[in-house]
Short mmCIF file of C-alpha atoms and ligand atoms in Angstrom, two decimals:
data_model
loop_
_atom_site.label_atom_id
_atom_site.label_comp_id
_atom_site.label_asym_id
_atom_site.label_seq_id
_atom_site.Cartn_x
_atom_site.Cartn_y
_atom_site.Cartn_z
CA MET A 1 -19.17 -6.32 176.23
CA VAL A 2 -20.93 -4.20 173.62
CA THR A 3 -21.46 -6.20 170.46
CA GLY A 4 -23.25 -5.19 167.33
CA ARG A 5 -23.00 -4.59 163.65
CA ASN A 6 -19.56 -3.61 162.36
CA GLY A 7 -17.99 -3.99 165.79
CA ALA A 8 -19.83 -1.20 167.61
CA THR A 9 -16.85 -0.30 169.77
CA LEU A 10 -16.63 3.47 169.29
CA LEU A 11 -18.14 5.44 172.15
CA ILE A 12 -18.91 8.89 170.76
CA ASP A 13 -21.12 11.33 172.63
CA GLY A 14 -22.56 8.55 174.77
CA ARG A 15 -23.56 6.28 171.85
CA TRP A 16 -21.86 3.10 170.62
CA GLU A 17 -21.05 3.14 166.88
CA GLY A 18 -19.49 0.72 164.42
CA ALA A 19 -17.53 1.38 161.22
CA GLU A 20 -17.34 -0.01 157.68
CA THR A 21 -13.93 -1.51 158.37
CA THR A 22 -13.21 -3.69 161.38
CA PHE A 23 -10.22 -5.54 162.80
CA THR A 24 -10.04 -8.66 164.94
CA THR A 25 -7.81 -9.79 167.79
CA VAL A 26 -6.69 -13.24 168.93
CA ASP A 27 -5.74 -14.73 172.28
CA PRO A 28 -1.90 -14.78 172.38
CA SER A 29 -1.94 -17.99 174.43
CA SER A 30 -4.13 -19.74 171.88
CA LEU A 31 -3.91 -18.14 168.46
CA HIS A 32 -6.92 -19.94 166.98
CA LYS A 33 -9.22 -18.19 169.49
CA GLN A 34 -10.54 -14.89 168.16
CA THR A 35 -11.18 -12.53 171.07
CA GLY A 36 -13.00 -9.61 169.47
CA GLU A 37 -14.01 -7.57 166.46
CA TYR A 38 -13.54 -3.81 166.68
CA ALA A 39 -14.42 -0.78 164.59
CA GLU A 40 -11.63 0.91 162.64
CA ALA A 41 -12.62 4.53 163.30
CA THR A 42 -12.71 6.90 160.35
CA ALA A 43 -11.28 10.44 160.39
CA ALA A 44 -14.86 11.77 160.56
CA GLN A 45 -15.55 9.66 163.65
CA VAL A 46 -12.37 10.91 165.33
CA ARG A 47 -13.53 14.47 164.61
CA SER A 48 -17.00 13.70 166.04
CA ALA A 49 -15.37 12.39 169.21
CA PHE A 50 -13.44 15.66 169.68
CA VAL A 51 -16.56 17.72 168.98
CA ALA A 52 -18.49 15.72 171.59
CA ALA A 53 -15.67 16.08 174.12
CA THR A 54 -15.51 19.84 173.53
CA ARG A 55 -19.27 20.22 173.92
CA ALA A 56 -19.27 18.22 177.19
CA GLN A 57 -16.27 19.92 178.77
CA HIS A 58 -17.81 23.09 180.18
CA ALA A 59 -20.59 21.26 182.03
CA TRP A 60 -18.24 18.55 183.33
CA ALA A 61 -15.75 21.13 184.62
CA GLY A 62 -18.69 23.03 186.12
CA LEU A 63 -19.66 20.15 188.40
CA SER A 64 -18.26 20.16 191.92
CA THR A 65 -15.14 18.05 192.50
CA THR A 66 -17.35 15.95 194.80
CA SER A 67 -19.75 15.16 191.94
CA ARG A 68 -16.92 14.20 189.61
CA ALA A 69 -15.33 12.15 192.40
CA ALA A 70 -18.64 10.32 192.93
CA VAL A 71 -18.54 9.03 189.34
CA LEU A 72 -14.92 7.86 189.67
CA ASN A 73 -15.64 6.18 193.00
CA ARG A 74 -18.70 4.46 191.55
CA LEU A 75 -16.55 3.29 188.63
CA ALA A 76 -14.00 1.85 191.09
CA GLU A 77 -16.81 -0.06 192.85
CA LEU A 78 -18.07 -1.47 189.55
CA MET A 79 -14.52 -2.52 188.64
CA GLU A 80 -14.26 -4.38 191.91
CA ASP A 81 -17.67 -6.02 191.46
CA ARG A 82 -16.71 -7.18 187.97
CA ALA A 83 -13.03 -7.88 188.74
CA SER A 84 -13.03 -11.49 187.47
CA GLU A 85 -14.60 -10.56 184.15
CA LEU A 86 -12.19 -7.65 183.69
CA ALA A 87 -9.13 -9.73 184.61
CA GLY A 88 -10.19 -12.49 182.20
CA ARG A 89 -10.56 -9.91 179.46
CA LEU A 90 -7.09 -8.45 180.06
CA THR A 91 -5.58 -11.94 179.93
CA ALA A 92 -7.44 -12.74 176.69
CA ASP A 93 -6.28 -9.46 175.16
CA MET A 94 -2.57 -9.60 175.89
CA GLY A 95 -1.67 -12.81 177.68
CA LYS A 96 -0.67 -11.52 181.12
CA THR A 97 -1.33 -14.14 183.80
CA ILE A 98 -4.66 -14.10 185.58
CA LYS A 99 -2.81 -13.56 188.88
CA ASP A 100 -1.29 -10.37 187.46
CA THR A 101 -4.43 -9.11 185.73
CA ARG A 102 -6.47 -9.52 188.94
CA ALA A 103 -3.88 -7.40 190.71
CA GLU A 104 -3.90 -4.89 187.86
CA VAL A 105 -7.68 -4.47 188.00
CA ALA A 106 -7.61 -3.95 191.78
CA ARG A 107 -4.81 -1.42 191.48
CA SER A 108 -6.53 0.44 188.65
CA ALA A 109 -9.67 0.82 190.77
CA SER A 110 -7.51 2.29 193.54
CA VAL A 111 -5.94 4.74 191.04
CA PHE A 112 -9.39 6.12 190.18
CA ARG A 113 -10.16 6.45 193.90
CA TYR A 114 -6.84 8.21 194.51
CA PHE A 115 -7.50 10.85 191.84
CA ALA A 116 -11.11 11.30 192.99
CA ALA A 117 -9.67 12.32 196.36
CA GLU A 118 -6.64 14.18 194.98
CA ALA A 119 -8.74 16.58 192.90
CA ALA A 120 -10.59 17.64 196.06
CA GLN A 121 -7.38 18.62 197.86
CA SER A 122 -7.05 22.15 196.52
CA ALA A 123 -8.17 24.29 193.61
CA GLY A 124 -5.28 26.76 193.68
CA GLU A 125 -3.14 28.89 195.97
CA VAL A 126 -3.16 32.35 197.55
CA PHE A 127 -0.01 34.55 197.53
CA PRO A 128 0.85 37.89 199.14
CA ALA A 129 1.00 40.87 196.74
CA SER A 130 3.33 43.87 196.88
CA THR A 131 0.41 46.16 197.76
CA THR A 132 -2.10 45.54 200.54
CA ASP A 133 -5.20 46.23 198.43
CA THR A 134 -4.51 43.23 196.18
CA MET A 135 -4.63 39.46 196.67
CA LEU A 136 -2.88 37.12 194.26
CA LEU A 137 -4.55 33.82 193.50
CA THR A 138 -3.89 30.93 191.18
CA LEU A 139 -6.81 28.84 190.03
CA ASP A 140 -6.10 25.33 188.77
CA GLU A 141 -8.26 24.98 185.70
CA PRO A 142 -8.78 21.99 183.42
CA VAL A 143 -6.79 22.07 180.20
CA GLY A 144 -9.80 21.15 178.03
CA VAL A 145 -9.96 18.08 175.79
CA VAL A 146 -7.19 15.58 176.50
CA GLY A 147 -6.16 13.02 173.88
CA VAL A 148 -5.11 9.76 175.56
CA ILE A 149 -3.12 7.12 173.63
CA THR A 150 -2.32 3.95 175.57
CA PRO A 151 -0.32 0.74 174.97
CA TRP A 152 -1.32 -2.89 175.52
CA ASN A 153 1.14 -3.86 178.25
CA PHE A 154 -1.00 -2.52 181.13
CA PRO A 155 -4.43 -2.47 179.47
CA MET A 156 -6.20 -1.13 182.57
CA ALA A 157 -3.52 0.48 184.77
CA ILE A 158 -2.03 2.87 182.21
CA PRO A 159 -5.48 4.09 181.10
CA ALA A 160 -6.29 4.60 184.82
CA PHE A 161 -3.06 6.64 185.29
CA LYS A 162 -4.29 9.01 182.56
CA LEU A 163 -8.11 8.91 182.60
CA GLY A 164 -8.22 9.22 186.41
CA PRO A 165 -6.51 12.62 186.69
CA ALA A 166 -7.81 13.89 183.33
CA LEU A 167 -11.43 13.40 184.41
CA ALA A 168 -11.02 14.22 188.10
CA PHE A 169 -9.56 17.65 187.27
CA GLY A 170 -12.47 18.47 184.92
CA ASN A 171 -11.10 17.64 181.47
CA THR A 172 -12.92 15.58 178.87
CA VAL A 173 -11.19 12.84 176.91
CA VAL A 174 -10.79 11.18 173.52
CA TRP A 175 -9.09 7.82 174.23
CA LYS A 176 -7.32 5.62 171.67
CA PRO A 177 -6.24 2.33 173.28
CA ALA A 178 -3.79 -0.12 171.67
CA GLU A 179 -5.41 -2.39 169.11
CA ALA A 180 -4.52 -5.51 171.16
CA ALA A 181 -6.11 -4.03 174.29
CA SER A 182 -9.32 -2.82 172.63
CA GLY A 183 -11.47 -5.41 174.46
CA SER A 184 -10.30 -4.22 177.89
CA ALA A 185 -10.88 -0.61 176.81
CA VAL A 186 -14.45 -1.26 175.66
CA LEU A 187 -15.24 -2.95 178.99
CA LEU A 188 -13.81 -0.04 180.97
CA ALA A 189 -15.74 2.48 178.85
CA GLU A 190 -18.95 0.48 179.45
CA LEU A 191 -18.35 0.68 183.18
CA PHE A 192 -17.84 4.46 182.94
CA VAL A 193 -21.26 4.73 181.27
CA GLU A 194 -22.80 2.54 183.98
CA ALA A 195 -21.13 4.67 186.65
CA GLY A 196 -23.03 7.69 185.35
CA LEU A 197 -20.38 9.55 183.37
CA PRO A 198 -22.25 12.11 181.23
CA ALA A 199 -22.28 11.65 177.44
CA GLY A 200 -19.25 13.08 175.64
CA VAL A 201 -16.99 13.24 178.71
CA LEU A 202 -15.13 10.06 177.69
CA ASN A 203 -15.07 9.11 174.01
CA LEU A 204 -13.45 5.86 172.91
CA ILE A 205 -11.87 5.46 169.48
CA THR A 206 -10.69 1.98 168.46
CA GLY A 207 -8.48 1.40 165.44
CA ASP A 208 -4.99 1.35 163.99
CA GLY A 209 -2.77 3.99 165.61
CA LYS A 210 -0.95 4.87 162.39
CA ARG A 211 -4.20 5.40 160.47
CA ILE A 212 -5.79 7.50 163.16
CA SER A 213 -2.66 9.49 163.97
CA SER A 214 -3.03 12.57 161.81
CA SER A 215 -6.74 13.11 162.45
CA PHE A 216 -6.04 12.77 166.17
CA THR A 217 -2.99 15.06 166.42
CA SER A 218 -4.28 17.71 164.01
CA ASP A 219 -7.69 18.04 165.64
CA PRO A 220 -8.25 21.73 166.45
CA ASP A 221 -9.89 20.83 169.79
CA LEU A 222 -6.94 18.79 171.10
CA ALA A 223 -5.57 20.76 174.07
CA ALA A 224 -3.29 18.15 175.64
CA LEU A 225 -1.97 14.78 174.55
CA THR A 226 -0.72 12.02 176.85
CA PHE A 227 1.00 8.97 175.38
CA THR A 228 2.69 5.82 176.64
CA GLY A 229 4.32 3.51 174.10
CA SER A 230 7.30 3.14 171.83
CA ASN A 231 9.97 5.79 171.25
CA SER A 232 9.35 6.08 167.53
CA VAL A 233 5.65 6.85 168.02
CA GLY A 234 6.29 9.18 171.00
CA VAL A 235 8.80 11.20 168.99
CA SER A 236 6.46 11.39 165.99
CA LEU A 237 3.63 12.64 168.21
CA ARG A 238 5.86 15.37 169.68
CA GLN A 239 6.76 16.45 166.17
CA ALA A 240 3.13 16.38 165.06
CA VAL A 241 2.00 18.88 167.72
CA ALA A 242 5.23 20.89 167.96
CA GLU A 243 3.88 23.93 166.15
CA ARG A 244 0.65 24.17 168.14
CA SER A 245 0.17 24.95 171.77
CA VAL A 246 -0.77 21.39 172.67
CA LYS A 247 0.57 20.22 176.02
CA ILE A 248 2.24 16.84 175.53
CA GLN A 249 3.36 14.14 177.94
CA VAL A 250 5.21 11.10 176.58
CA GLU A 251 6.32 8.01 178.49
CA MET A 252 8.42 5.79 176.27
CA GLY A 253 10.97 3.01 176.51
CA GLY A 254 13.45 1.83 179.09
CA LYS A 255 16.63 -0.27 179.30
CA ASN A 256 16.66 -0.54 183.04
CA PRO A 257 19.81 -1.59 184.88
CA ALA A 258 20.23 -3.37 188.21
CA VAL A 259 23.57 -3.18 190.03
CA VAL A 260 24.60 -5.99 192.40
CA LEU A 261 27.48 -5.22 194.77
CA ALA A 262 29.58 -7.76 196.64
CA ASP A 263 27.98 -6.79 199.96
CA ALA A 264 24.41 -7.42 198.78
CA ASP A 265 22.12 -10.14 200.07
CA LEU A 266 22.57 -12.26 196.93
CA ASP A 267 19.57 -14.55 197.48
CA ASP A 268 17.26 -11.59 197.83
CA ALA A 269 18.85 -9.71 194.91
CA ALA A 270 18.44 -12.73 192.63
CA VAL A 271 14.75 -13.12 193.47
CA GLN A 272 14.07 -9.41 192.99
CA ILE A 273 15.98 -9.26 189.69
CA ALA A 274 14.31 -12.43 188.39
CA ARG A 275 10.92 -10.83 189.10
CA GLY A 276 11.93 -7.49 187.64
CA SER A 277 13.16 -8.98 184.41
CA MET A 278 10.70 -11.81 183.79
CA LEU A 279 7.26 -11.09 185.26
CA SER A 280 4.68 -9.76 182.80
CA THR A 281 6.87 -11.70 180.33
CA GLY A 282 9.37 -8.81 180.46
CA GLN A 283 6.83 -6.47 178.87
CA ARG A 284 7.00 -3.65 181.40
CA CYS A 285 8.72 -0.38 180.51
CA THR A 286 10.36 -0.61 183.96
CA ALA A 287 11.53 -4.23 183.48
CA THR A 288 15.16 -5.03 184.38
CA SER A 289 17.14 -5.84 181.25
CA ARG A 290 20.78 -5.20 182.23
CA VAL A 291 22.47 -6.49 185.39
CA TYR A 292 25.94 -5.32 186.44
CA VAL A 293 27.59 -7.50 189.11
CA GLU A 294 30.88 -7.07 190.97
CA THR A 295 33.41 -9.74 189.91
CA THR A 296 33.91 -11.27 193.34
CA VAL A 297 30.27 -12.41 193.53
CA PHE A 298 29.51 -12.81 189.81
CA ASP A 299 29.36 -16.62 189.67
CA GLU A 300 27.52 -16.93 192.98
CA PHE A 301 24.95 -14.35 191.87
CA CYS A 302 24.42 -15.91 188.43
CA ALA A 303 23.76 -19.34 189.97
CA ARG A 304 21.12 -17.81 192.24
CA LEU A 305 19.54 -15.82 189.42
CA VAL A 306 19.24 -18.95 187.27
CA ARG A 307 17.63 -20.79 190.18
CA ALA A 308 15.11 -17.97 190.73
CA VAL A 309 14.25 -17.75 187.02
CA ASP A 310 13.91 -21.52 186.67
CA ALA A 311 11.43 -21.54 189.56
CA PHE A 312 8.88 -19.56 187.52
CA ARG A 313 6.03 -21.55 186.02
CA VAL A 314 5.57 -20.60 182.36
CA GLY A 315 2.42 -21.52 180.46
CA ASP A 316 -1.35 -21.16 180.40
CA PRO A 317 -2.01 -17.62 181.67
CA TYR A 318 -5.53 -18.56 182.85
CA LEU A 319 -4.19 -20.93 185.55
CA ASN A 320 -3.75 -19.46 189.01
CA GLU A 321 -0.36 -21.08 189.46
CA THR A 322 1.19 -19.67 186.27
CA ASP A 323 3.80 -16.93 186.75
CA ILE A 324 4.66 -16.09 183.14
CA GLY A 325 2.36 -16.19 180.12
CA PRO A 326 2.99 -15.65 176.42
CA LEU A 327 4.16 -12.46 174.72
CA ALA A 328 1.24 -10.21 173.83
CA THR A 329 1.15 -10.49 170.04
CA VAL A 330 2.68 -12.37 167.12
CA ASP A 331 4.60 -9.17 166.23
CA GLN A 332 6.04 -9.00 169.73
CA HIS A 333 7.04 -12.65 169.48
CA ARG A 334 8.86 -11.96 166.20
CA ARG A 335 10.67 -8.97 167.73
CA VAL A 336 11.93 -10.97 170.72
CA ALA A 337 12.84 -13.95 168.50
CA ASP A 338 14.98 -11.59 166.37
CA TYR A 339 16.90 -10.43 169.46
CA LEU A 340 17.49 -14.06 170.49
CA ALA A 341 18.78 -14.80 166.96
CA LEU A 342 21.15 -11.84 167.35
CA ALA A 343 22.36 -13.29 170.67
CA LYS A 344 23.11 -16.56 168.88
CA GLN A 345 24.96 -14.78 166.07
CA GLU A 346 27.06 -12.78 168.56
CA GLY A 347 27.93 -15.91 170.56
CA ALA A 348 26.28 -14.89 173.84
CA THR A 349 26.34 -17.49 176.63
CA VAL A 350 22.93 -18.79 177.71
CA LEU A 351 22.78 -19.34 181.48
CA THR A 352 19.18 -20.49 181.31
CA GLY A 353 16.41 -20.38 178.71
CA SER A 354 16.95 -20.77 174.99
CA LEU A 355 17.88 -18.89 171.85
CA GLU A 356 15.54 -21.08 169.81
CA VAL A 357 11.87 -20.17 169.81
CA ALA A 358 8.96 -22.21 168.52
CA ASP A 359 6.79 -20.80 165.74
CA PRO A 360 3.76 -19.35 167.60
CA ALA A 361 1.40 -20.87 165.04
CA THR A 362 2.61 -24.43 165.59
CA ALA A 363 3.20 -23.95 169.30
CA ASP A 364 -0.28 -22.37 169.43
CA GLY A 365 0.83 -19.40 171.47
CA CYS A 366 3.44 -16.62 171.60
CA PHE A 367 5.63 -18.34 174.18
CA VAL A 368 9.34 -17.65 174.78
CA ALA A 369 11.42 -19.25 177.56
CA PRO A 370 12.71 -16.80 180.21
CA THR A 371 16.34 -16.38 179.16
CA VAL A 372 19.44 -15.16 181.04
CA LEU A 373 22.46 -14.24 178.91
CA THR A 374 26.05 -13.31 179.62
CA ASN A 375 29.19 -12.59 177.55
CA VAL A 376 27.49 -9.83 175.61
CA ALA A 377 29.59 -6.88 174.34
CA THR A 378 28.68 -3.54 175.93
CA ASP A 379 27.81 -1.99 172.55
CA SER A 380 25.65 -4.94 171.43
CA ARG A 381 22.06 -4.05 170.52
CA LEU A 382 21.11 -6.57 173.22
CA LEU A 383 22.46 -4.05 175.75
CA THR A 384 21.40 -0.82 174.06
CA GLU A 385 17.91 -1.49 172.67
CA GLU A 386 14.70 -2.28 174.51
CA ILE A 387 13.89 -5.98 173.96
CA PHE A 388 10.52 -5.95 175.77
CA GLY A 389 10.56 -9.67 176.46
CA PRO A 390 11.73 -12.15 179.13
CA VAL A 391 15.44 -11.68 178.40
CA VAL A 392 18.10 -10.26 180.74
CA VAL A 393 21.84 -9.76 180.19
CA VAL A 394 24.28 -10.09 183.12
CA THR A 395 27.70 -8.38 182.92
CA GLU A 396 30.71 -8.75 185.23
CA CYS A 397 32.21 -5.46 186.53
CA ALA A 398 35.48 -4.75 188.36
CA ASP A 399 34.01 -2.50 191.06
CA TYR A 400 31.18 -0.15 192.05
CA ALA A 401 32.53 2.66 189.84
CA GLU A 402 32.25 0.46 186.77
CA THR A 403 28.72 -0.73 187.63
CA LEU A 404 27.63 2.90 188.01
CA ARG A 405 29.30 3.99 184.76
CA LEU A 406 27.82 1.16 182.72
CA SER A 407 24.37 1.51 184.25
CA ASN A 408 24.31 5.16 183.12
CA THR A 409 25.50 4.46 179.55
CA SER A 410 22.08 4.22 177.95
CA LYS A 411 20.02 6.58 175.87
CA TYR A 412 17.13 5.64 178.16
CA GLY A 413 16.67 6.83 181.75
CA LEU A 414 13.56 5.33 183.28
CA SER A 415 14.32 3.09 186.27
CA ALA A 416 17.42 1.63 187.97
CA ALA A 417 18.09 -0.58 190.98
CA ILE A 418 21.04 -1.16 193.30
CA PHE A 419 21.47 -4.11 195.63
CA THR A 420 23.84 -3.37 198.51
CA SER A 421 23.95 -3.33 202.30
CA ARG A 422 26.17 -0.22 202.33
CA ILE A 423 24.27 3.01 202.87
CA ASP A 424 27.04 5.15 201.30
CA ARG A 425 26.85 3.21 198.02
CA ALA A 426 23.06 3.20 198.07
CA THR A 427 22.84 6.97 198.54
CA ASP A 428 25.60 7.65 196.01
CA PHE A 429 23.75 5.56 193.42
CA MET A 430 20.45 7.21 194.35
CA ARG A 431 21.97 10.62 193.51
CA ARG A 432 24.03 9.66 190.45
CA SER A 433 21.73 7.28 188.59
CA ALA A 434 20.61 9.06 185.39
CA THR A 435 17.02 7.86 185.72
CA GLY A 436 13.64 9.15 186.85
CA LEU A 437 13.16 6.26 189.29
CA VAL A 438 15.65 4.55 191.62
CA HIS A 439 15.00 1.38 193.62
CA ILE A 440 17.28 0.36 196.47
CA ASN A 441 17.23 -3.38 197.19
CA ARG A 442 14.05 -3.67 195.06
CA GLU A 443 13.37 -4.71 191.51
CA THR A 444 13.23 -1.90 188.91
CA ALA A 445 9.52 -2.40 188.27
CA GLY A 446 6.61 -1.53 190.56
CA ILE A 447 4.66 1.72 190.73
CA GLU A 448 2.93 3.46 193.61
CA VAL A 449 0.12 5.85 192.69
CA ASN A 450 0.92 8.63 195.17
CA VAL A 451 4.40 9.50 193.89
CA PRO A 452 5.44 10.85 190.47
CA PHE A 453 6.33 8.36 187.76
CA GLY A 454 8.43 9.04 184.68
CA GLY A 455 11.82 8.92 183.04
CA VAL A 456 14.54 11.22 181.73
CA LYS A 457 16.63 11.19 178.52
CA GLU A 458 14.84 9.23 175.78
CA SER A 459 12.47 7.53 178.23
CA GLY A 460 10.13 10.51 178.31
CA ASN A 461 9.66 14.21 178.77
CA SER A 462 8.00 14.38 182.13
CA SER A 463 7.66 12.99 185.59
CA SER A 464 4.17 14.41 185.84
CA GLU A 465 2.35 11.11 185.71
CA LEU A 466 0.78 10.04 189.04
CA GLY A 467 1.01 11.59 192.49
CA LYS A 468 0.53 15.28 193.11
CA ALA A 469 2.67 15.96 190.03
CA ALA A 470 -0.17 14.79 187.73
CA LYS A 471 -1.95 18.06 188.39
CA THR A 472 0.79 19.99 186.57
CA PHE A 473 -0.15 18.25 183.34
CA TYR A 474 -3.92 17.98 183.68
CA THR A 475 -4.51 21.58 184.83
CA ASN A 476 -3.36 25.05 183.83
CA HIS A 477 -2.79 27.87 186.29
CA LYS A 478 -4.88 30.96 185.92
CA THR A 479 -3.34 33.82 187.89
CA VAL A 480 -5.79 36.31 189.36
CA TYR A 481 -4.92 39.81 190.67
CA LEU A 482 -7.86 40.65 192.94
CA ARG A 483 -7.97 44.30 194.04
CA SER A 484 -10.55 45.56 196.49
CA LYS A 485 -10.73 48.82 198.45
CA GLN A 486 -10.20 48.48 202.16
CA VAL A 487 -13.30 49.31 204.23
P1 ADP B 1 4.00 -0.91 171.17
O1 ADP B 1 5.25 -1.16 170.42
O2 ADP B 1 4.08 -1.08 172.64
O3 ADP B 1 2.77 -1.51 170.54
P2 ADP B 1 3.26 1.63 170.04
O4 ADP B 1 3.98 2.90 170.33
O5 ADP B 1 3.31 1.08 168.67
O6 ADP B 1 3.82 0.64 171.14
O7 ADP B 1 1.75 1.75 170.46
C1 ADP B 1 1.28 2.48 171.58
C2 ADP B 1 -0.02 3.17 171.22
O8 ADP B 1 0.25 4.11 170.18
C3 ADP B 1 -1.10 2.25 170.66
O9 ADP B 1 -2.36 2.73 171.08
C4 ADP B 1 -0.95 2.41 169.17
O10 ADP B 1 -2.13 2.13 168.45
C5 ADP B 1 -0.63 3.88 169.09
N1 ADP B 1 0.07 4.27 167.85
C6 ADP B 1 0.88 3.52 167.06
N2 ADP B 1 1.33 4.25 166.03
C7 ADP B 1 0.82 5.50 166.17
C8 ADP B 1 0.94 6.72 165.45
N3 ADP B 1 1.69 6.83 164.36
N4 ADP B 1 0.26 7.80 165.91
C9 ADP B 1 -0.50 7.73 167.03
N5 ADP B 1 -0.63 6.62 167.76
C10 ADP B 1 0.01 5.51 167.35
#
């Protein structure tokens, strides 16, 4: 990784720069281990990044899609060659298990390959006109400079979801990764340079999101902004660009339900729901956090869910056999601990796990036991707010109608799952679930690159991430009326 004076972690116009102020990160599984020192970018450096991106855009868009694809494919190869180093870095940054970070690196490489191929599919469409001397064409043109703001929970995959299509379709980028994931971001940016990406096409800005926010959103060269993270920040970014013609895509929180009907395969449902709620230490926006179960199978299902959760190995994220590592940061640990304290205050029943958490400093790591709760009131904050930790609440319901009603009573609308062997219930739920994603007999988490991803309601404003839909965000149509005399 690039080291140097003042944490030279800003990539601006192809050169690595430091800053007067720096910040450091620690390994969440071992808080005494410092993992990096990064530059806190100034407003002037943010501006320079946008200037560089603007200057580079015309030439980058002017390359053939094959030439741009060659860089992305070379990047994917380098990611695969250096997979162990990258995975280790992701684990050091945010504590995800090495098993999961290896998979994340492999998947991210495949996302870059997908968009390298996707951009070569078509450059527009041809339509008939009302007169025979005219052809109507649409050209898909890059938007310009795209601002990319990413979270720490998928330090490589979420950047790939955004940088892949942004670059493949001919845009240039100013990227601000989450503070905790800065190490992973610097490594990825280094690989882009090694892959031959021209200077200025990707500019990396490390630093505190709040401090950088206004210079980022008010930059005159910002043409589109894509964000994944918390609701409060997503809403503030929408407000910040509301009066300018900046395209904005926000992917925010979730409070994803799983419905278990009496006719489901309960063993399978329990394993899927345990995975959906606990893997990645519950820090996936698509994680399962509410489970609605028909009364007749409630006890049987809960026993199976507890068994599946208890089978996970929690601990050192660097060991191959570990399933669940620590939470990503001390702040995250405090947040989840506060929700567990609320559960205690409200008298929730603990089916497995614990409402007591060790101080991360003395425990030397941000660990929380995977916890299954029941007897929680439907209006409790435990059932309405995103916890973003290994905590799931199970609720008993009279029948399918009640499971459906409760699953849809959330301000969020990202992902939902139903477990049933009845096709009529499965298809009814598929149509009536107020979410952007529906899983039938599958956990709520899990993303495939070739289909659109995104939520409705307060989970986000688009389903134009991934798949063919990504093009709608990363390109603009130019409509051409082409008239020529007939010969
Ligand atoms: P989380 O709670 O998952 O950390 P955040 O929404 O706080 O989610 O962070 C997601 C990304 O948004 C990070 O890159 C973070 O630095 C950035 N960020 C945080 N606050 C702001 C802000 N006010 N303006 C712009 N970006 C921000």
